[in-house]
Short mmCIF file of C-alpha atoms in Angstrom, two decimals:
data_model
loop_
_atom_site.label_atom_id
_atom_site.label_comp_id
_atom_site.label_asym_id
_atom_site.label_seq_id
_atom_site.Cartn_x
_atom_site.Cartn_y
_atom_site.Cartn_z
CA MET A 1 -11.91 10.66 -0.42
CA LYS A 2 -12.73 12.13 -3.78
CA LYS A 3 -13.15 9.74 -6.61
CA ASN A 4 -10.52 10.12 -9.33
CA LYS A 5 -11.56 11.23 -12.77
CA TRP A 6 -9.53 11.36 -15.90
CA MET A 7 -9.63 13.92 -18.70
CA LEU A 8 -7.36 13.58 -21.70
CA ALA A 9 -6.08 17.03 -22.63
CA SER A 10 -6.58 18.07 -26.22
CA THR A 11 -3.54 17.71 -28.49
CA ALA A 12 -2.69 18.88 -31.96
CA ILE A 13 -3.72 16.78 -34.97
CA LEU A 14 -0.13 15.83 -35.74
CA GLY A 15 0.38 14.85 -32.11
CA THR A 16 -2.70 12.63 -32.22
CA ALA A 17 -1.41 10.93 -35.36
CA PHE A 18 1.89 10.29 -33.62
CA ILE A 19 0.12 8.77 -30.62
CA ALA A 20 -1.87 6.46 -32.85
CA ALA A 21 1.27 5.31 -34.61
CA CYS A 22 3.15 4.70 -31.38
CA GLY A 23 0.20 3.18 -29.55
CA ALA A 24 0.47 -0.06 -31.55
CA ASP A 25 3.24 -1.23 -29.24
CA ASN A 26 1.51 -2.58 -26.12
CA SER A 27 4.53 -4.30 -24.52
CA GLU A 28 6.22 -3.49 -21.22
CA SER A 29 7.67 -0.13 -20.18
CA SER A 30 11.19 1.11 -19.66
CA THR A 31 13.92 0.33 -17.16
CA ALA A 32 14.70 2.84 -14.41
CA GLU A 33 17.34 4.74 -16.36
CA GLY A 34 15.57 4.52 -19.71
CA GLU A 35 18.88 4.16 -21.56
CA ASN A 36 17.56 2.07 -24.43
CA SER A 37 14.86 2.82 -26.95
CA SER A 38 11.26 1.64 -26.61
CA GLU A 39 11.61 -0.72 -29.57
CA GLU A 40 14.74 -2.36 -28.20
CA ASN A 41 13.20 -3.00 -24.77
CA GLY A 42 9.69 -3.89 -25.91
CA GLU A 43 8.31 -0.85 -24.07
CA GLU A 44 5.07 1.00 -24.46
CA SER A 45 5.64 4.28 -26.24
CA SER A 46 4.81 7.58 -24.58
CA GLY A 47 1.30 8.76 -25.31
CA GLY A 48 2.36 12.38 -25.80
CA GLY A 49 -0.83 13.68 -24.20
CA GLU A 50 -1.79 14.60 -20.67
CA ILE A 51 -4.19 13.32 -18.04
CA THR A 52 -5.74 15.45 -15.32
CA VAL A 53 -6.15 13.52 -12.09
CA GLU A 54 -8.38 14.66 -9.23
CA HIS A 55 -7.25 13.37 -5.83
CA GLU A 56 -7.66 14.19 -2.16
CA MET A 57 -5.07 16.98 -2.18
CA GLY A 58 -6.09 18.65 -5.41
CA GLU A 59 -6.02 18.30 -9.16
CA THR A 60 -2.86 17.38 -11.04
CA THR A 61 -2.11 17.27 -14.76
CA VAL A 62 0.50 14.63 -15.59
CA PRO A 63 2.03 13.41 -18.84
CA GLU A 64 0.40 10.31 -20.29
CA ASN A 65 2.73 7.34 -19.66
CA PRO A 66 5.43 9.40 -17.88
CA GLU A 67 9.00 8.17 -18.24
CA ASN A 68 10.87 9.91 -15.40
CA VAL A 69 9.00 8.68 -12.33
CA VAL A 70 9.63 9.37 -8.63
CA VAL A 71 7.78 7.18 -6.12
CA PHE A 72 7.71 7.63 -2.35
CA ASN A 73 5.01 5.23 -1.20
CA TYR A 74 5.80 1.55 -1.40
CA GLU A 75 2.25 0.48 -2.24
CA MET A 76 2.55 2.35 -5.53
CA LEU A 77 6.14 1.20 -6.08
CA GLU A 78 5.05 -2.43 -5.76
CA THR A 79 2.08 -1.74 -8.04
CA LEU A 80 4.29 -0.28 -10.76
CA ASP A 81 6.69 -3.19 -10.25
CA GLU A 82 3.80 -5.63 -10.74
CA LEU A 83 2.91 -3.85 -13.99
CA ASN A 84 6.56 -3.81 -15.15
CA VAL A 85 6.64 -0.01 -15.20
CA GLY A 86 10.09 1.47 -14.70
CA VAL A 87 10.78 4.12 -12.05
CA ASN A 88 13.76 6.41 -11.51
CA GLY A 89 13.62 7.70 -7.94
CA VAL A 90 12.77 5.76 -4.75
CA ALA A 91 12.78 6.41 -1.00
CA GLN A 92 15.36 3.74 -0.19
CA GLU A 93 15.80 4.11 3.58
CA SER A 94 13.01 1.74 4.72
CA LEU A 95 12.49 -0.40 1.63
CA PRO A 96 10.65 -3.66 2.35
CA SER A 97 12.75 -6.72 1.59
CA TYR A 98 10.43 -7.75 -1.24
CA LEU A 99 11.31 -4.48 -3.01
CA ASP A 100 15.03 -4.75 -2.30
CA ASP A 101 15.91 -4.58 -6.02
CA TYR A 102 15.15 -0.86 -5.80
CA SER A 103 17.96 -0.28 -3.30
CA SER A 104 20.62 -0.40 -6.02
CA ASP A 105 22.49 2.58 -7.45
CA GLU A 106 20.38 2.22 -10.58
CA TYR A 107 17.74 4.27 -8.75
CA GLU A 108 18.08 7.76 -7.30
CA ASN A 109 17.63 7.86 -3.53
CA ILE A 110 15.03 10.59 -2.97
CA GLY A 111 15.17 10.66 0.82
CA SER A 112 13.14 8.95 3.52
CA LEU A 113 9.40 8.42 3.71
CA LYS A 114 8.96 11.50 5.88
CA GLU A 115 11.92 13.61 4.77
CA PRO A 116 12.14 14.03 0.99
CA ASP A 117 15.48 15.07 -0.50
CA PHE A 118 14.13 18.07 -2.41
CA GLU A 119 17.51 18.91 -3.95
CA ALA A 120 17.95 15.40 -5.38
CA ILE A 121 14.38 15.32 -6.69
CA ASN A 122 14.69 18.75 -8.28
CA ALA A 123 17.90 17.70 -10.05
CA MET A 124 16.08 14.70 -11.55
CA GLU A 125 13.46 16.89 -13.25
CA PRO A 126 10.83 14.16 -12.90
CA ASP A 127 7.69 13.89 -15.01
CA VAL A 128 5.61 12.87 -12.00
CA ILE A 129 5.99 12.36 -8.24
CA ILE A 130 3.75 9.81 -6.51
CA ILE A 131 3.17 10.21 -2.76
CA SER A 132 0.97 8.95 0.05
CA GLY A 133 0.01 10.00 3.58
CA ARG A 134 3.52 10.08 5.02
CA GLN A 135 4.52 12.75 2.48
CA SER A 136 1.32 14.80 2.60
CA ASP A 137 2.99 17.72 4.45
CA ALA A 138 5.46 18.04 1.58
CA TYR A 139 2.81 18.05 -1.16
CA ASP A 140 3.00 21.77 -1.96
CA GLU A 141 6.79 21.86 -2.09
CA LEU A 142 6.97 18.71 -4.22
CA SER A 143 4.30 20.10 -6.55
CA GLU A 144 6.57 23.05 -7.26
CA ILE A 145 9.16 20.60 -8.61
CA ALA A 146 6.88 18.36 -10.70
CA PRO A 147 3.26 17.20 -11.00
CA THR A 148 2.55 15.39 -7.72
CA VAL A 149 -0.18 12.79 -7.23
CA TYR A 150 -1.55 11.74 -3.83
CA THR A 151 -2.60 8.08 -3.64
CA ALA A 152 -3.34 7.27 -0.01
CA VAL A 153 -6.11 4.76 0.71
CA ASP A 154 -9.18 6.06 2.53
CA THR A 155 -9.53 3.60 5.40
CA GLU A 156 -13.23 4.36 5.80
CA ASN A 157 -13.85 3.51 2.13
CA TYR A 158 -10.97 1.13 1.60
CA MET A 159 -11.87 -0.78 -1.55
CA GLU A 160 -13.48 2.19 -3.26
CA SER A 161 -10.31 4.23 -2.85
CA PHE A 162 -8.09 1.24 -3.65
CA ASP A 163 -9.98 0.65 -6.91
CA SER A 164 -9.82 4.35 -7.72
CA ASN A 165 -6.06 4.50 -7.15
CA MET A 166 -5.46 1.42 -9.26
CA GLU A 167 -7.64 2.73 -12.06
CA MET A 168 -5.79 6.03 -12.03
CA ILE A 169 -2.37 4.36 -12.18
CA GLY A 170 -3.57 2.13 -15.01
CA GLU A 171 -4.76 5.17 -16.95
CA VAL A 172 -1.64 7.26 -16.38
CA PHE A 173 0.75 4.46 -17.40
CA GLN A 174 -1.49 3.03 -20.16
CA LYS A 175 -1.93 -0.30 -18.37
CA GLU A 176 -5.72 -0.23 -18.08
CA GLU A 177 -6.45 -3.77 -19.25
CA GLN A 178 -3.64 -5.41 -17.27
CA MET A 179 -4.60 -3.44 -14.16
CA GLN A 180 -8.27 -4.32 -14.44
CA GLU A 181 -7.47 -8.03 -14.68
CA LYS A 182 -5.36 -7.90 -11.52
CA VAL A 183 -7.94 -5.88 -9.58
CA ASP A 184 -10.72 -8.25 -10.65
CA GLU A 185 -8.68 -11.21 -9.40
CA LEU A 186 -8.25 -9.55 -6.00
CA HIS A 187 -11.98 -8.82 -5.75
CA THR A 188 -12.79 -12.45 -6.52
CA ARG A 189 -10.41 -13.63 -3.81
CA ILE A 190 -11.94 -11.19 -1.31
CA GLU A 191 -15.43 -12.45 -2.11
CA ASP A 192 -14.27 -16.02 -1.55
CA LEU A 193 -12.53 -15.01 1.68
CA ASN A 194 -15.71 -13.40 3.02
CA GLU A 195 -17.47 -16.74 2.73
CA THR A 196 -14.89 -18.32 5.05
CA THR A 197 -14.63 -15.46 7.58
CA GLU A 198 -18.38 -15.23 8.05
CA ASP A 199 -18.27 -17.73 10.92
CA THR A 200 -14.84 -16.79 12.24
CA GLY A 201 -14.79 -15.86 15.90
CA GLU A 202 -14.53 -12.27 17.12
CA SER A 203 -11.10 -10.77 16.66
CA LEU A 204 -8.82 -7.92 17.63
CA VAL A 205 -6.11 -6.27 15.53
CA THR A 206 -3.10 -5.20 17.59
CA LEU A 207 -0.02 -3.18 16.71
CA VAL A 208 2.91 -3.96 18.99
CA ASN A 209 5.70 -1.41 19.24
CA ASP A 210 8.61 -2.28 21.52
CA GLY A 211 6.44 -3.45 24.40
CA SER A 212 3.48 -1.09 23.92
CA LEU A 213 0.10 -2.07 22.45
CA SER A 214 -2.42 -0.29 20.23
CA VAL A 215 -5.64 -1.79 18.90
CA TYR A 216 -7.39 -0.98 15.63
CA GLY A 217 -11.05 -1.45 14.81
CA GLU A 218 -13.44 -0.90 11.96
CA GLY A 219 -12.68 2.06 9.69
CA SER A 220 -9.10 2.30 10.95
CA ARG A 221 -5.70 1.84 9.34
CA PHE A 222 -5.93 -1.95 9.63
CA GLY A 223 -9.70 -2.03 9.69
CA LEU A 224 -9.89 -3.80 6.32
CA ILE A 225 -9.54 -7.05 8.27
CA HIS A 226 -13.08 -6.36 9.48
CA ASP A 227 -14.48 -4.00 6.83
CA VAL A 228 -13.20 -5.77 3.70
CA PHE A 229 -12.13 -9.27 4.70
CA GLY A 230 -15.19 -9.83 6.87
CA VAL A 231 -13.55 -10.92 10.14
CA PRO A 232 -15.93 -10.09 13.05
CA ALA A 233 -14.68 -7.42 15.47
CA ALA A 234 -14.45 -8.16 19.19
CA ASP A 235 -14.80 -4.47 20.04
CA GLU A 236 -16.88 -2.25 17.75
CA ASN A 237 -16.12 0.91 19.74
CA ILE A 238 -12.39 1.26 19.11
CA GLU A 239 -11.38 4.80 18.21
CA ALA A 240 -10.43 4.98 14.52
CA SER A 241 -7.19 6.96 14.64
CA THR A 242 -3.92 6.76 12.71
CA HIS A 243 -1.97 5.48 15.69
CA GLY A 244 -4.74 3.27 17.03
CA GLN A 245 -6.19 3.16 20.52
CA SER A 246 -3.73 2.52 23.33
CA ALA A 247 -4.41 -0.81 25.04
CA SER A 248 -3.23 -2.90 27.96
CA TYR A 249 -2.91 -6.62 28.62
CA GLU A 250 -5.96 -6.32 30.84
CA TYR A 251 -7.95 -4.91 27.93
CA LEU A 252 -7.02 -7.95 25.82
CA ALA A 253 -8.12 -10.22 28.65
CA GLU A 254 -11.41 -8.36 29.06
CA GLU A 255 -12.26 -8.53 25.36
CA ASP A 256 -10.96 -12.11 25.23
CA PRO A 257 -10.86 -12.37 21.42
CA GLU A 258 -11.00 -15.72 19.67
CA HIS A 259 -8.42 -14.40 17.19
CA LEU A 260 -5.65 -11.86 17.71
CA PHE A 261 -4.04 -10.40 14.59
CA VAL A 262 -0.67 -8.85 15.44
CA ILE A 263 1.51 -6.40 13.51
CA ASP A 264 5.02 -5.92 14.89
CA ARG A 265 6.10 -2.35 14.12
CA SER A 266 9.49 -2.75 15.80
CA ALA A 267 10.37 -5.49 13.33
CA VAL A 268 10.46 -3.00 10.43
CA VAL A 269 11.16 0.37 12.09
CA SER A 270 14.47 0.55 13.89
CA GLN A 271 14.40 2.69 17.01
CA GLY A 272 18.12 2.54 17.75
CA GLY A 273 17.97 -0.08 20.49
CA GLU A 274 17.22 -3.73 21.12
CA GLU A 275 13.47 -3.65 20.64
CA GLN A 276 11.25 -6.22 22.26
CA SER A 277 9.52 -8.39 19.66
CA ALA A 278 5.76 -8.79 19.49
CA GLU A 279 6.05 -12.46 20.45
CA GLU A 280 8.04 -11.53 23.57
CA THR A 281 5.60 -8.76 24.45
CA LEU A 282 2.52 -10.96 24.24
CA ASP A 283 4.03 -13.98 25.96
CA ASN A 284 2.72 -13.31 29.45
CA ASP A 285 0.26 -14.84 31.91
CA ILE A 286 -2.58 -12.44 31.07
CA VAL A 287 -2.50 -12.82 27.30
CA ASN A 288 -1.86 -16.54 27.53
CA GLU A 289 -5.25 -16.97 29.20
CA THR A 290 -7.19 -15.50 26.27
CA GLN A 291 -9.10 -17.71 23.85
CA ALA A 292 -6.75 -16.63 21.05
CA ALA A 293 -3.68 -17.87 22.91
CA GLN A 294 -5.35 -20.99 24.28
CA ASN A 295 -6.44 -22.07 20.79
CA ASP A 296 -3.24 -21.04 19.03
CA ASN A 297 -5.02 -18.24 17.18
CA ILE A 298 -2.54 -15.42 17.66
CA HIS A 299 -1.64 -14.58 14.07
CA TYR A 300 1.56 -12.58 13.44
CA LEU A 301 1.08 -10.67 10.20
CA ASP A 302 3.96 -9.56 7.97
CA PRO A 303 4.61 -5.91 8.94
CA GLU A 304 6.32 -5.16 5.63
CA TYR A 305 3.00 -5.56 3.85
CA TRP A 306 0.70 -4.34 6.61
CA TYR A 307 2.73 -1.47 8.08
CA LEU A 308 5.23 -0.28 5.44
CA SER A 309 3.03 -0.85 2.40
CA GLY A 310 -0.61 -1.89 2.16
CA GLY A 311 -2.94 -0.67 -0.54
CA GLY A 312 -0.92 -1.91 -3.53
CA LEU A 313 -1.29 -4.88 -5.86
CA GLN A 314 1.36 -7.04 -4.22
CA SER A 315 0.58 -6.18 -0.60
CA MET A 316 -3.16 -6.66 -1.11
CA ASP A 317 -2.46 -10.11 -2.54
CA LYS A 318 -0.27 -11.04 0.45
CA MET A 319 -2.69 -9.61 3.02
CA ILE A 320 -5.55 -11.66 1.61
CA THR A 321 -3.32 -14.75 1.72
CA GLU A 322 -2.39 -14.19 5.37
CA ILE A 323 -6.03 -13.89 6.45
CA GLU A 324 -6.93 -16.94 4.34
CA GLU A 325 -4.22 -18.95 6.09
CA ALA A 326 -5.21 -17.68 9.54
CA VAL A 327 -8.84 -18.66 9.06
CA ALA A 328 -7.89 -22.03 7.54
CA SER A 329 -5.55 -22.87 10.45
CA SER A 330 -8.27 -22.14 13.00
CA GLU A 331 -10.60 -24.61 11.29
CA GLU A 332 -8.14 -27.51 11.45
#
């Protein structure tokens, strides 16, 4: 993934003077509808300039501190929420419960994660559209409507791309100092976590989807458990693909992990039927003979953070916490 770089576009002298005058207000940004003035709401004023962002899908020039913001990916929605930055348009269909406030009529529904409502977005005339991997096929069409920024995490260089995305968002929305403090806190927690996972037993990461199993290893979608959080991998030869490597109960028994980290896709993605839960799927004679089951080290991770989001300020915080708790419970 290319590293982001920022270039402030040149502005007229009078514009620069205006920016300097407005820049004295460093308080929080606007509500979704932006009905009240910056002074009344204690918002940061618009910079008036532009920032050119280089990302994996191209180069995009966006307004500095944009006001009319459309966000598809939940990792960036939660990040803006953490920074108290207002947004206007949200993909509401699969919103995680911890972002449920964005399901109200106060926000424009811009479609689903994989099917943008181009007509609704066009009518909004947004200043910027923020997308991730699920919307990558729509990048060109969205870019015709408004400046579009791609912020997916590179799973092979997870923290480098995470840091780059966070730095870019901080720059665009003039939240550099606040963002840096939050990112530094996460890095400190990860360093501390690595000291505890160093001696953790070999582990497997499994996605369960209505009775079927996929496993994920290093460099994969959920590979940060190994690559970033330092949990040893039971199988270092798992194919690093978006949908994981198909697995069987017999495979789990053969690898016999000391820890099994489980993400239940069916719990957050409705498939129109009565899906079998991950707990039901893994409760069988074969799995129950593994070290993970025998020692009560099957850890069910929150799929809202791991599957729907991931790669944002709030989800990164929660993912670190879940691995901390899993490691701590195994030491008791």
